[in-house]
Amino acid sequence: MSINEVRWLSECGSTNAYAKEHFEEFGPVGAVYTTNQTAGRGRLGRSWVNAEGRALYYTAVIREPLAQPATLPLLASLAVRDQLAQRYGVDCRIKWPNDLLLNGKKIVGILCESVSYGCQMQGRGIVCGIGINLAQPQSYFDAANLPNGTSLELQGAKVDLAADPQWLAEALTDFGFDRPLYTFAREGFAPFRDEYKAACVNLGRHVTFDLPGGGTGSGTAIDVDADGQLIVRTDSGEEKVFTGEVSVHGIYGAV
């Protein structure tokens, strides 16, 4: 059993929306999950296509004060990567900041959102939504126009749809988020930086990225700093990227 509250819903419009609505009912770390999410959305406002019964839709509720909350998506990518390795023996790579790729295709998406709660909305917390493609067939990705998406089952993993969602939800809550938070809450991303860099597919590759004032820049990704920023060497010097879209060239065109 999980030591933190992990709620299962047979159906949910959005686990992030549910977690925000019920935020104060959870302790410092908790979670909600379903395999049937009917109104999800992705990062940068992208829609999330439901795959009823064949994917895990999970949201961690973080009420613990964090020294560096903006870097939680990077920690989350490591949390999911570790638990997928333990459950399935797969070696996912991280596309900065928090997408997980397996054999060059996207298998996990992560969306973190801040929450205000309590008296006069002075409390601050975060919900961290995670979608894991467990066993969708290729026809799902074709119909959803997701040529760069894949599922664990398509990549050869043995998926048990009856047992895996609960196992992953509880493992992510207790071991992916709760235990690392003892360090992350105090020190931020820096203690996890080396592990993250070793898994980051961007580094050493040509990337394009959104510029704060509009337009795009390009160069070679050379580092991820202690603040979680992607450092890109361009013709005009080094750029620090922390928001917006980053495409990586040389995997399957760009991802």
Short mmCIF file of C-alpha atoms in Angstrom, two decimals:
data_model
loop_
_atom_site.label_atom_id
_atom_site.label_comp_id
_atom_site.label_asym_id
_atom_site.label_seq_id
_atom_site.Cartn_x
_atom_site.Cartn_y
_atom_site.Cartn_z
CA MET A 1 0.00 0.00 0.00
CA SER A 2 1.05 3.57 -0.64
CA ILE A 3 2.11 5.58 2.40
CA ASN A 4 0.64 8.68 0.72
CA GLU A 5 -2.95 9.01 -0.47
CA VAL A 6 -3.28 7.84 -4.07
CA ARG A 7 -6.81 8.14 -5.44
CA TRP A 8 -8.07 6.04 -8.34
CA LEU A 9 -10.89 7.33 -10.54
CA SER A 10 -12.67 5.10 -13.04
CA GLU A 11 -13.07 8.15 -15.29
CA CYS A 12 -11.90 11.75 -15.07
CA GLY A 13 -12.09 14.79 -17.29
CA SER A 14 -8.57 15.85 -16.30
CA THR A 15 -6.50 14.55 -13.40
CA ASN A 16 -4.78 17.96 -13.14
CA ALA A 17 -8.16 19.72 -12.89
CA TYR A 18 -9.37 17.19 -10.30
CA ALA A 19 -6.18 17.61 -8.26
CA LYS A 20 -6.53 21.39 -8.26
CA GLU A 21 -10.18 21.21 -7.25
CA HIS A 22 -9.43 18.81 -4.36
CA PHE A 23 -5.95 20.15 -3.57
CA GLU A 24 -6.49 20.85 0.13
CA GLU A 25 -7.73 17.31 0.74
CA PHE A 26 -4.25 15.88 0.15
CA GLY A 27 -1.23 15.85 2.45
CA PRO A 28 2.24 17.18 1.51
CA VAL A 29 2.45 14.59 -1.30
CA GLY A 30 -0.46 12.72 -2.86
CA ALA A 31 -1.82 11.71 -6.23
CA VAL A 32 -4.83 10.89 -8.37
CA TYR A 33 -4.88 8.63 -11.44
CA THR A 34 -7.14 7.08 -14.04
CA THR A 35 -6.90 5.12 -17.27
CA ASN A 36 -9.80 7.05 -18.81
CA GLN A 37 -9.17 10.80 -19.11
CA THR A 38 -11.72 12.52 -21.32
CA ALA A 39 -10.62 16.17 -21.31
CA GLY A 40 -6.88 16.28 -20.77
CA ARG A 41 -4.46 18.73 -22.31
CA GLY A 42 -0.75 18.85 -22.91
CA ARG A 43 2.04 21.35 -22.50
CA LEU A 44 1.67 24.67 -24.39
CA GLY A 45 -2.09 24.09 -24.58
CA ARG A 46 -1.92 20.99 -26.74
CA SER A 47 -4.81 18.53 -26.53
CA TRP A 48 -4.30 15.11 -24.98
CA VAL A 49 -6.06 12.30 -26.85
CA ASN A 50 -7.72 9.76 -24.54
CA ALA A 51 -6.78 6.10 -24.89
CA GLU A 52 -9.35 4.50 -22.63
CA GLY A 53 -7.89 1.69 -20.55
CA ARG A 54 -4.57 1.68 -22.39
CA ALA A 55 -2.67 4.62 -20.86
CA LEU A 56 -2.00 6.00 -17.39
CA TYR A 57 -3.12 9.53 -16.59
CA TYR A 58 -1.63 10.54 -13.26
CA THR A 59 -1.25 13.76 -11.28
CA ALA A 60 1.00 14.25 -8.26
CA VAL A 61 -0.12 16.82 -5.69
CA ILE A 62 2.81 18.69 -4.12
CA ARG A 63 1.98 20.88 -1.10
CA GLU A 64 5.52 20.80 0.28
CA PRO A 65 7.26 24.22 -0.05
CA LEU A 66 9.94 24.00 -2.74
CA ALA A 67 13.13 26.04 -3.00
CA GLN A 68 13.04 25.88 -6.81
CA PRO A 69 9.51 24.99 -7.96
CA ALA A 70 10.11 25.88 -11.62
CA THR A 71 12.42 22.89 -11.97
CA LEU A 72 9.90 20.32 -10.72
CA PRO A 73 9.14 19.17 -14.32
CA LEU A 74 12.78 18.10 -14.68
CA LEU A 75 12.66 16.14 -11.43
CA ALA A 76 9.39 14.58 -12.59
CA SER A 77 10.99 13.32 -15.80
CA LEU A 78 13.65 11.55 -13.74
CA ALA A 79 10.99 10.11 -11.44
CA VAL A 80 9.06 8.59 -14.34
CA ARG A 81 12.22 7.40 -16.08
CA ASP A 82 13.34 5.57 -12.94
CA GLN A 83 10.02 3.84 -12.34
CA LEU A 84 9.64 2.75 -15.98
CA ALA A 85 13.15 1.29 -15.81
CA GLN A 86 12.23 -0.66 -12.68
CA ARG A 87 8.90 -1.93 -14.00
CA TYR A 88 9.80 -2.67 -17.61
CA GLY A 89 13.60 -2.56 -17.88
CA VAL A 90 13.47 0.23 -20.48
CA ASP A 91 15.98 3.06 -20.87
CA CYS A 92 14.03 6.22 -21.67
CA ARG A 93 15.78 9.40 -22.72
CA ILE A 94 14.66 12.89 -21.69
CA LYS A 95 13.91 15.60 -24.23
CA TRP A 96 14.40 18.86 -22.34
CA PRO A 97 12.60 19.80 -20.26
CA ASN A 98 10.44 16.77 -19.48
CA ASP A 99 9.27 14.61 -22.40
CA LEU A 100 10.40 10.99 -22.27
CA LEU A 101 11.44 9.17 -25.43
CA LEU A 102 11.84 5.44 -25.95
CA ASN A 103 13.75 4.36 -29.04
CA GLY A 104 13.43 7.92 -30.34
CA LYS A 105 9.65 8.24 -29.93
CA LYS A 106 7.61 10.04 -27.28
CA ILE A 107 6.20 7.80 -24.60
CA VAL A 108 5.54 10.20 -21.68
CA GLY A 109 4.34 13.80 -21.46
CA ILE A 110 4.43 15.94 -18.32
CA LEU A 111 2.53 19.13 -17.45
CA CYS A 112 3.08 20.95 -14.14
CA GLU A 113 0.77 23.74 -12.99
CA SER A 114 0.91 26.04 -9.97
CA VAL A 115 -1.96 26.12 -7.47
CA SER A 116 -3.04 28.85 -5.05
CA TYR A 117 -5.13 27.71 -2.09
CA GLY A 118 -6.15 28.41 1.48
CA CYS A 119 -7.05 31.64 3.24
CA GLN A 120 -7.07 34.46 0.67
CA MET A 121 -5.36 32.02 -1.73
CA GLN A 122 -1.99 32.65 -0.09
CA GLY A 123 -0.88 29.00 -0.13
CA ARG A 124 1.27 27.84 -3.05
CA GLY A 125 1.50 24.33 -4.43
CA ILE A 126 1.98 22.41 -7.67
CA VAL A 127 0.16 19.67 -9.50
CA CYS A 128 2.26 17.57 -11.84
CA GLY A 129 0.32 15.75 -14.54
CA ILE A 130 1.92 12.76 -16.26
CA GLY A 131 0.61 10.78 -19.20
CA ILE A 132 2.26 7.40 -19.87
CA ASN A 133 1.54 5.50 -23.07
CA LEU A 134 1.15 1.91 -21.92
CA ALA A 135 -0.45 -0.21 -24.62
CA GLN A 136 -1.97 1.88 -27.41
CA PRO A 137 -1.73 0.20 -30.83
CA GLN A 138 -0.12 1.91 -33.79
CA SER A 139 -3.59 2.70 -35.16
CA TYR A 140 -4.16 5.02 -32.17
CA PHE A 141 -1.14 7.17 -33.02
CA ASP A 142 -2.02 7.16 -36.71
CA ALA A 143 -5.60 8.27 -36.05
CA ALA A 144 -4.44 10.94 -33.59
CA ASN A 145 -1.85 12.24 -36.09
CA LEU A 146 0.98 11.53 -33.66
CA PRO A 147 3.70 10.07 -35.92
CA ASN A 148 6.36 10.49 -33.25
CA GLY A 149 4.37 8.83 -30.45
CA THR A 150 4.63 5.25 -29.26
CA SER A 151 3.60 3.00 -26.38
CA LEU A 152 5.53 0.66 -24.13
CA GLU A 153 3.79 -2.32 -25.69
CA LEU A 154 4.72 -1.21 -29.21
CA GLN A 155 8.33 -1.01 -28.06
CA GLY A 156 8.31 -4.60 -26.82
CA ALA A 157 7.58 -4.14 -23.12
CA LYS A 158 5.29 -6.63 -21.41
CA VAL A 159 2.41 -4.51 -20.14
CA ASP A 160 -0.19 -5.74 -17.64
CA LEU A 161 -3.11 -3.31 -17.91
CA ALA A 162 -4.80 -4.82 -14.85
CA ALA A 163 -1.85 -4.26 -12.50
CA ASP A 164 0.55 -1.71 -13.97
CA PRO A 165 -1.46 1.53 -13.54
CA GLN A 166 -1.81 1.05 -9.78
CA TRP A 167 1.80 -0.07 -9.40
CA LEU A 168 3.11 2.92 -11.33
CA ALA A 169 0.85 5.41 -9.54
CA GLU A 170 1.92 4.25 -6.09
CA ALA A 171 5.60 3.90 -7.02
CA LEU A 172 5.68 7.35 -8.59
CA THR A 173 4.07 8.89 -5.51
CA ASP A 174 6.16 7.15 -2.85
CA PHE A 175 9.51 6.77 -4.59
CA GLY A 176 9.40 9.09 -7.59
CA PHE A 177 8.21 12.21 -5.77
CA ASP A 178 8.03 11.77 -2.00
CA ARG A 179 11.53 10.47 -1.25
CA PRO A 180 13.44 12.85 -3.57
CA LEU A 181 11.48 15.81 -2.16
CA TYR A 182 13.46 15.64 1.06
CA THR A 183 16.42 16.86 -0.95
CA PHE A 184 14.64 18.70 -3.79
CA ALA A 185 12.51 20.84 -1.47
CA ARG A 186 15.64 22.24 0.21
CA GLU A 187 18.21 22.29 -2.58
CA GLY A 188 16.29 22.36 -5.84
CA PHE A 189 17.49 20.77 -9.07
CA ALA A 190 21.27 20.95 -8.52
CA PRO A 191 21.66 17.56 -6.71
CA PHE A 192 19.83 15.84 -9.59
CA ARG A 193 21.62 17.69 -12.39
CA ASP A 194 24.23 15.07 -13.28
CA GLU A 195 21.64 12.29 -13.46
CA TYR A 196 19.42 14.46 -15.63
CA LYS A 197 22.24 15.44 -18.00
CA ALA A 198 23.23 11.80 -18.49
CA ALA A 199 19.70 11.07 -19.75
CA CYS A 200 19.12 14.29 -21.72
CA VAL A 201 18.88 13.66 -25.46
CA ASN A 202 19.34 17.35 -26.35
CA LEU A 203 22.95 17.62 -25.27
CA GLY A 204 25.46 17.62 -28.11
CA ARG A 205 22.71 18.02 -30.74
CA HIS A 206 21.57 20.89 -32.91
CA VAL A 207 18.40 22.47 -31.51
CA THR A 208 16.03 25.29 -32.39
CA PHE A 209 14.25 27.23 -29.64
CA ASP A 210 11.75 30.01 -29.09
CA LEU A 211 13.18 33.43 -28.27
CA PRO A 212 11.53 35.45 -25.46
CA GLY A 213 10.75 38.38 -27.76
CA GLY A 214 9.45 36.19 -30.57
CA GLY A 215 11.13 34.29 -33.37
CA THR A 216 13.49 31.36 -33.02
CA GLY A 217 17.15 30.74 -32.33
CA SER A 218 19.34 27.76 -33.04
CA GLY A 219 22.61 26.22 -32.00
CA THR A 220 24.14 23.26 -30.18
CA ALA A 221 22.80 22.30 -26.76
CA ILE A 222 25.86 22.00 -24.52
CA ASP A 223 24.62 21.91 -20.92
CA VAL A 224 21.77 22.02 -18.43
CA ASP A 225 22.66 24.35 -15.56
CA ALA A 226 21.79 24.14 -11.87
CA ASP A 227 18.66 26.20 -12.51
CA GLY A 228 17.41 23.70 -15.08
CA GLN A 229 18.08 25.99 -18.03
CA LEU A 230 19.21 24.50 -21.33
CA ILE A 231 22.45 26.15 -22.42
CA VAL A 232 22.75 26.52 -26.20
CA ARG A 233 25.88 27.65 -28.05
CA THR A 234 24.84 29.87 -30.95
CA ASP A 235 26.77 31.90 -33.50
CA SER A 236 26.37 34.97 -31.27
CA GLY A 237 27.26 33.30 -27.96
CA GLU A 238 25.55 31.19 -25.32
CA GLU A 239 21.79 31.38 -24.80
CA LYS A 240 19.95 30.17 -21.71
CA VAL A 241 16.59 28.61 -22.53
CA PHE A 242 13.97 27.95 -19.87
CA THR A 243 10.57 28.39 -21.51
CA GLY A 244 8.96 27.72 -24.86
CA GLU A 245 9.42 24.97 -27.39
CA VAL A 246 12.75 23.31 -28.17
CA SER A 247 13.19 20.99 -31.17
CA VAL A 248 16.03 18.50 -31.38
CA HIS A 249 17.44 17.64 -34.78
CA GLY A 250 18.89 14.29 -35.71
CA ILE A 251 16.50 11.90 -33.95
CA TYR A 252 13.60 11.68 -36.41
CA GLY A 253 13.95 15.04 -38.10
CA ALA A 254 13.11 17.11 -35.05
CA VAL A 255 11.27 16.30 -31.82
#
